[in-house]
JSON list of C-alpha atoms in Angstrom, two decimals:
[
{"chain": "A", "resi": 370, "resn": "UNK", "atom": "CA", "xyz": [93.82, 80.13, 120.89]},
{"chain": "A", "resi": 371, "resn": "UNK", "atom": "CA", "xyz": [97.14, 77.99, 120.50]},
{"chain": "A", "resi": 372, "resn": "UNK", "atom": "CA", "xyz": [99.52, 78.11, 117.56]},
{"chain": "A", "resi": 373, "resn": "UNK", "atom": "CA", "xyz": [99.50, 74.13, 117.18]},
{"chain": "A", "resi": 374, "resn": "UNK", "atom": "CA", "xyz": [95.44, 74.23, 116.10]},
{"chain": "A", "resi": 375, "resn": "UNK", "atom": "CA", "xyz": [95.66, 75.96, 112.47]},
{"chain": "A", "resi": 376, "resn": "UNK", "atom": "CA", "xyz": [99.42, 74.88, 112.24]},
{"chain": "A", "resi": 377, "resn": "UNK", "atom": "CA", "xyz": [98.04, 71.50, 112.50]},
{"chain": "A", "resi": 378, "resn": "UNK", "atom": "CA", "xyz": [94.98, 72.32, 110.00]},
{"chain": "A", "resi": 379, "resn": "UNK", "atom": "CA", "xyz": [97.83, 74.39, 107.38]},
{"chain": "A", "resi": 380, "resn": "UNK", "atom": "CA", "xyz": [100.04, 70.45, 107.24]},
{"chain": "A", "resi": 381, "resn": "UNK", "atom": "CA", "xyz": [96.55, 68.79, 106.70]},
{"chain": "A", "resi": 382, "resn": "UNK", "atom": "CA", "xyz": [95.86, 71.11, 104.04]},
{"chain": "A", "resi": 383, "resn": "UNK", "atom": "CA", "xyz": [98.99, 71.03, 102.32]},
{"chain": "A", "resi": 384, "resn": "UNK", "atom": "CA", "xyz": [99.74, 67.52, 102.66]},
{"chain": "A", "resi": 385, "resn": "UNK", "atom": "CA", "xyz": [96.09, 67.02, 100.54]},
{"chain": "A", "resi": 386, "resn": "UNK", "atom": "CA", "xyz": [97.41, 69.30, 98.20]},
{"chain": "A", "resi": 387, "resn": "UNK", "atom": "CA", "xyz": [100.33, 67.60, 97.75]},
{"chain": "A", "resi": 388, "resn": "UNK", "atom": "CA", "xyz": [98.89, 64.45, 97.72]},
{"chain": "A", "resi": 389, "resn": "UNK", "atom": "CA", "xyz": [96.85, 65.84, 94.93]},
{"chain": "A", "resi": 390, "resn": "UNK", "atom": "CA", "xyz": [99.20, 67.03, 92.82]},
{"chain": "A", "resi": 391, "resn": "UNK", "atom": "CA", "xyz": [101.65, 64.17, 92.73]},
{"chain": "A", "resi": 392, "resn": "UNK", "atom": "CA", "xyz": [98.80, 61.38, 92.08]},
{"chain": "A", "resi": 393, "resn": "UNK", "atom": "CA", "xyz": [96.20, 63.15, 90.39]},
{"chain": "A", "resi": 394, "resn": "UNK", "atom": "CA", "xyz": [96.01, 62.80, 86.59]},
{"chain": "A", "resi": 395, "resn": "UNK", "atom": "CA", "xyz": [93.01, 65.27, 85.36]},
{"chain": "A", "resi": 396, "resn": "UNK", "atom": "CA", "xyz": [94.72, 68.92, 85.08]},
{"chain": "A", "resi": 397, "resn": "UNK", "atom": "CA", "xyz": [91.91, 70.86, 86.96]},
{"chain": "A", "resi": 398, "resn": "UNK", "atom": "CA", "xyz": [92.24, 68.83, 90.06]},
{"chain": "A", "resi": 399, "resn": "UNK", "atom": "CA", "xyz": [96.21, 69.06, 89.74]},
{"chain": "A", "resi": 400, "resn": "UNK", "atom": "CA", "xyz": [94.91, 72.95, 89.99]},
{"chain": "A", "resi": 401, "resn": "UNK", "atom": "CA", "xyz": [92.50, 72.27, 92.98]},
{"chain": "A", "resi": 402, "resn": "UNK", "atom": "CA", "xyz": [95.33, 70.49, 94.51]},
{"chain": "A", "resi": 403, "resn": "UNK", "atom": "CA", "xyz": [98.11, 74.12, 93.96]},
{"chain": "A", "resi": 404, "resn": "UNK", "atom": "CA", "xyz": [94.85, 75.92, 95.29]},
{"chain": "A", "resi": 405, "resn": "UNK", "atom": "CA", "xyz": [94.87, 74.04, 98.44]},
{"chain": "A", "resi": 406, "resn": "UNK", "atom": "CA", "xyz": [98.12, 74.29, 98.93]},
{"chain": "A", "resi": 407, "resn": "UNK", "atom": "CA", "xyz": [98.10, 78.29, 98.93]},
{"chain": "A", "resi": 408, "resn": "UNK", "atom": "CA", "xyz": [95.50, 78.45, 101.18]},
{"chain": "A", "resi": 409, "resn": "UNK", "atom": "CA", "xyz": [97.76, 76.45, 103.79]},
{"chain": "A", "resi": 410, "resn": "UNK", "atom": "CA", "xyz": [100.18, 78.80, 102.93]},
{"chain": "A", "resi": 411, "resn": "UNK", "atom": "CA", "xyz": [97.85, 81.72, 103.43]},
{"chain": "A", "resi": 412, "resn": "UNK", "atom": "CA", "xyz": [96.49, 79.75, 107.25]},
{"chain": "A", "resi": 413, "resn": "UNK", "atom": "CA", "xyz": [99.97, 80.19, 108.30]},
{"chain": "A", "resi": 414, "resn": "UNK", "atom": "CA", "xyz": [100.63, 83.14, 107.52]},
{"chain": "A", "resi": 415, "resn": "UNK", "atom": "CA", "xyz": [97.32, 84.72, 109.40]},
{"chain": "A", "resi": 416, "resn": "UNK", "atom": "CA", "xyz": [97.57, 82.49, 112.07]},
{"chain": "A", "resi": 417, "resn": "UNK", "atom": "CA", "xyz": [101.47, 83.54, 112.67]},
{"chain": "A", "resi": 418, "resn": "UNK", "atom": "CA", "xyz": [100.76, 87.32, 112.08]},
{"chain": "A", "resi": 419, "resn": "UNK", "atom": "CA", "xyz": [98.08, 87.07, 114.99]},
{"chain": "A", "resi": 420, "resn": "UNK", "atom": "CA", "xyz": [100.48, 85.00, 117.25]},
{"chain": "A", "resi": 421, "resn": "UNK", "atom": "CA", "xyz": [103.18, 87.70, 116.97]},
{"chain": "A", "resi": 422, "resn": "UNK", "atom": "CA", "xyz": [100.90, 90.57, 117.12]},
{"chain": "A", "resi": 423, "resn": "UNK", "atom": "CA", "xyz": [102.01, 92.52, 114.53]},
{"chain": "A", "resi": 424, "resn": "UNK", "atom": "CA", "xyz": [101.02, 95.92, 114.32]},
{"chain": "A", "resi": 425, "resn": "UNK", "atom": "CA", "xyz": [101.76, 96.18, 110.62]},
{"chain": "A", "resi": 426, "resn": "UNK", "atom": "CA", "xyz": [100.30, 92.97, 109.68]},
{"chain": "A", "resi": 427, "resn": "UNK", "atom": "CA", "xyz": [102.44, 92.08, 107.40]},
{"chain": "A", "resi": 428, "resn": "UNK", "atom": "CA", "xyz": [100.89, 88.70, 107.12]},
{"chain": "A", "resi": 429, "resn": "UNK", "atom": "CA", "xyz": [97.46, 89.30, 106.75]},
{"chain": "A", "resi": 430, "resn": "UNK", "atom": "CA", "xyz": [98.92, 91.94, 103.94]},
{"chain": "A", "resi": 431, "resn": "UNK", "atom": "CA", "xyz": [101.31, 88.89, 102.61]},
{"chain": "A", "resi": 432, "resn": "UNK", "atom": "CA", "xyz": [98.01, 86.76, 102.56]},
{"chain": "A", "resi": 433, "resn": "UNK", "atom": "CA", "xyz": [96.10, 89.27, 100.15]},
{"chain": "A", "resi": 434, "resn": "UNK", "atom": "CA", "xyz": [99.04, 88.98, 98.14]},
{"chain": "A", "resi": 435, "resn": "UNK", "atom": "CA", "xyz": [99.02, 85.36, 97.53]},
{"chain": "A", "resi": 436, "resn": "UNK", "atom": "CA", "xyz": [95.19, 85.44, 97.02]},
{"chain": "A", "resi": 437, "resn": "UNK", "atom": "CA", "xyz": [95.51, 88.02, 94.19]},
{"chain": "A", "resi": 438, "resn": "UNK", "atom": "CA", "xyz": [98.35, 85.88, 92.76]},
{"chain": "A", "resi": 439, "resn": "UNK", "atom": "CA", "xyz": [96.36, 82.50, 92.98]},
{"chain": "A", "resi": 440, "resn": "UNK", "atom": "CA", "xyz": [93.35, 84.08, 91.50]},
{"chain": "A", "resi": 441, "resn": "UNK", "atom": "CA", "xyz": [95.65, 84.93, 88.51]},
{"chain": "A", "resi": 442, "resn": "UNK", "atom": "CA", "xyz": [97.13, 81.35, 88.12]},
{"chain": "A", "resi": 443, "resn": "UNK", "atom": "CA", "xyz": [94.15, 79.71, 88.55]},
{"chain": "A", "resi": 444, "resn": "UNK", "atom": "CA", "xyz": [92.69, 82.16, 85.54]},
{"chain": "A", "resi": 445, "resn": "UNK", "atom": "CA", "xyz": [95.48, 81.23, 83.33]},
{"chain": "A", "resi": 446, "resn": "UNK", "atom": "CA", "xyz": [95.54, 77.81, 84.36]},
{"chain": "A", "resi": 447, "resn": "UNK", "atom": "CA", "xyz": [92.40, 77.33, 83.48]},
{"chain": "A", "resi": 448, "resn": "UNK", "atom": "CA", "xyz": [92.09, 79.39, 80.33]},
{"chain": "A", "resi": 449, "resn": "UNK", "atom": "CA", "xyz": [95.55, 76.69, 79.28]},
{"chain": "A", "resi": 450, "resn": "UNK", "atom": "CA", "xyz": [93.91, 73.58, 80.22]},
{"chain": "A", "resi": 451, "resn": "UNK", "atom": "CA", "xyz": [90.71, 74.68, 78.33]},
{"chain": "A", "resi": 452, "resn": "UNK", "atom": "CA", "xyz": [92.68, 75.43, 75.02]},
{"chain": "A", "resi": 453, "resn": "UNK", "atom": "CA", "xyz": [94.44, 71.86, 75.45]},
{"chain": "A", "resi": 454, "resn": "UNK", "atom": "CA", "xyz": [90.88, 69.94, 75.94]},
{"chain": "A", "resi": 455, "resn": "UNK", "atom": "CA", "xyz": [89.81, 71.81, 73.14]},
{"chain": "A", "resi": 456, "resn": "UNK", "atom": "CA", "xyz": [92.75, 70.79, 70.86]},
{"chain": "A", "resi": 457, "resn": "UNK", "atom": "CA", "xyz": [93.75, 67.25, 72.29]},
{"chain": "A", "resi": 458, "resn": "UNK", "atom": "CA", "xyz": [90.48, 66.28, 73.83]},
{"chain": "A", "resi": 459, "resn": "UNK", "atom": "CA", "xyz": [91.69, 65.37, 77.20]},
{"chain": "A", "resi": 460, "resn": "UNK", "atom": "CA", "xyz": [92.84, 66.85, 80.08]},
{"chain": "A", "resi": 461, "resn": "UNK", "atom": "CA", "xyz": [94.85, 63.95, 81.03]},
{"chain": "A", "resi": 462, "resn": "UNK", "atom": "CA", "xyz": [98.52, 65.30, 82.41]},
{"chain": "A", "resi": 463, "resn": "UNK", "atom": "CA", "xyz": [100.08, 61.70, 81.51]},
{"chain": "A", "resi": 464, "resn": "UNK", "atom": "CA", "xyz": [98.76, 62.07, 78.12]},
{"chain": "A", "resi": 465, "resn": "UNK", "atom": "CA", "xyz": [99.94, 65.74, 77.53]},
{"chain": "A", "resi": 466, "resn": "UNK", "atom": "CA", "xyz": [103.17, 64.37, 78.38]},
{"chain": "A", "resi": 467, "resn": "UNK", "atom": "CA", "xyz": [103.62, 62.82, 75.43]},
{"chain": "A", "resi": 468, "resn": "UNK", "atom": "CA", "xyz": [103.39, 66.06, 73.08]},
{"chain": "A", "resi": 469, "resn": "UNK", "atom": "CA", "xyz": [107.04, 65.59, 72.35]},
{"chain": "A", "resi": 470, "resn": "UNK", "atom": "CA", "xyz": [107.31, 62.26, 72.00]},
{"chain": "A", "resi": 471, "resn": "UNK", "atom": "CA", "xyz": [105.61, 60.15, 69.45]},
{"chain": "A", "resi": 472, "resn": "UNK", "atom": "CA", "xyz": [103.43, 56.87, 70.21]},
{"chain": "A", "resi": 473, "resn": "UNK", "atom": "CA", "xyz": [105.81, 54.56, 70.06]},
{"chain": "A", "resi": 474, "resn": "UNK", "atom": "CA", "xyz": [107.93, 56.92, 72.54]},
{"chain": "A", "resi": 475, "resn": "UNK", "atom": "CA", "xyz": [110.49, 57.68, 69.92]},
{"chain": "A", "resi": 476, "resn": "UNK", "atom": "CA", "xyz": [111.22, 62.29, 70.49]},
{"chain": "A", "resi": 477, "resn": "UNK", "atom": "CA", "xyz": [108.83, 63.53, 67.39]},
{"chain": "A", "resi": 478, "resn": "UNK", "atom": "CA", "xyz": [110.11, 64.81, 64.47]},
{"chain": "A", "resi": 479, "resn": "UNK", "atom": "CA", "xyz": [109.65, 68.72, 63.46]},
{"chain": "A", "resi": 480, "resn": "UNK", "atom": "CA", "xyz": [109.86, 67.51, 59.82]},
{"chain": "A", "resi": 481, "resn": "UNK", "atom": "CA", "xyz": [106.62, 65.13, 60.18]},
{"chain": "A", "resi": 482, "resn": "UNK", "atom": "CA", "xyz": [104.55, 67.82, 61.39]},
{"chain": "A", "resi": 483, "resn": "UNK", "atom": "CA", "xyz": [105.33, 69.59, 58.06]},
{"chain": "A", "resi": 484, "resn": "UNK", "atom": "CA", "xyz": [104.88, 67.05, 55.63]},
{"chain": "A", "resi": 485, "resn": "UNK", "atom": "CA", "xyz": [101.37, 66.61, 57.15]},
{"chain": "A", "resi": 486, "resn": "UNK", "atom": "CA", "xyz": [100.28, 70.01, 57.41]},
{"chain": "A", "resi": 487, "resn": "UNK", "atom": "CA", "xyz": [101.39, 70.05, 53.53]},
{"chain": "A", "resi": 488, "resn": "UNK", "atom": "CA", "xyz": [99.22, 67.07, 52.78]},
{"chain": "A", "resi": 489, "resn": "UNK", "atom": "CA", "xyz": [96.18, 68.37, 55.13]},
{"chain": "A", "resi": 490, "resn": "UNK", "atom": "CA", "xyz": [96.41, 71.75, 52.91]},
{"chain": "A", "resi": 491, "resn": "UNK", "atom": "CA", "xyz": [96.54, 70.01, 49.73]},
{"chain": "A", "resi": 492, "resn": "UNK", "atom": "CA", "xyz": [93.69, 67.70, 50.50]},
{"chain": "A", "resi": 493, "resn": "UNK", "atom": "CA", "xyz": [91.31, 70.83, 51.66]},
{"chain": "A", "resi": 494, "resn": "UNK", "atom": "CA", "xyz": [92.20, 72.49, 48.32]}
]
């Protein structure tokens, strides 16, 4: 088998990835999008380890690697993006942008968050 066939497939794969994660607003498909990206990451690597014919395999070993380490981002990535629907109510990345700013785009104050967590605890009390 030639190199060019899953070197070909890996800049398919990435290049939907990256699409992905630069136009792509919903968090878990930004995620979906880092995923795919890895695993044209992990193509290459194989598909390079078998070209040269290592005999330590240091890319198939390389590629377990990167699995293990993508199956821990995507567990704290989505554990994150869980705990931010459950606060803000949307997953939107253009949205959670604007966590420092206010609405009218003006930074946010540290003060204001004060004053109304004083008035939220005197109104439950």
């Amino acid at each position: 088998m030639h190199l060019a066939y899953p070197a070909v497939l890996a800049v398919l794969l990435f290049s939907v990835g990256l699409y992905g994660v630069l136009a792509r607003r919903n968090a878990i498909l930004v995620l979906m999008s880092v995923e795919l990206m890895l695993n044209a990451v992990n193509l290459n690597l194989v598909a390079f380890d078998v070209w040269m014919r290592d005999t330590l395999h240091a890319g198939q070993a390389l590629t377990l690697f990167t699995i293990a380490i993508a199956a821990a981002e995507i567990g704290i990535g989505l554990a994150i993006v869980l705990m931010v629907y459950r606060n803000r109510g949307t997953s939107d990345v253009d949205k959670l942008r604007d966590t420092a700013e206010g609405p009218d785009g003006e930074p946010h104050a540290p003060d204001a968050d004060a004053a109304t967590a004083a008035q939220k605890a005197e109104a439950t009390a």
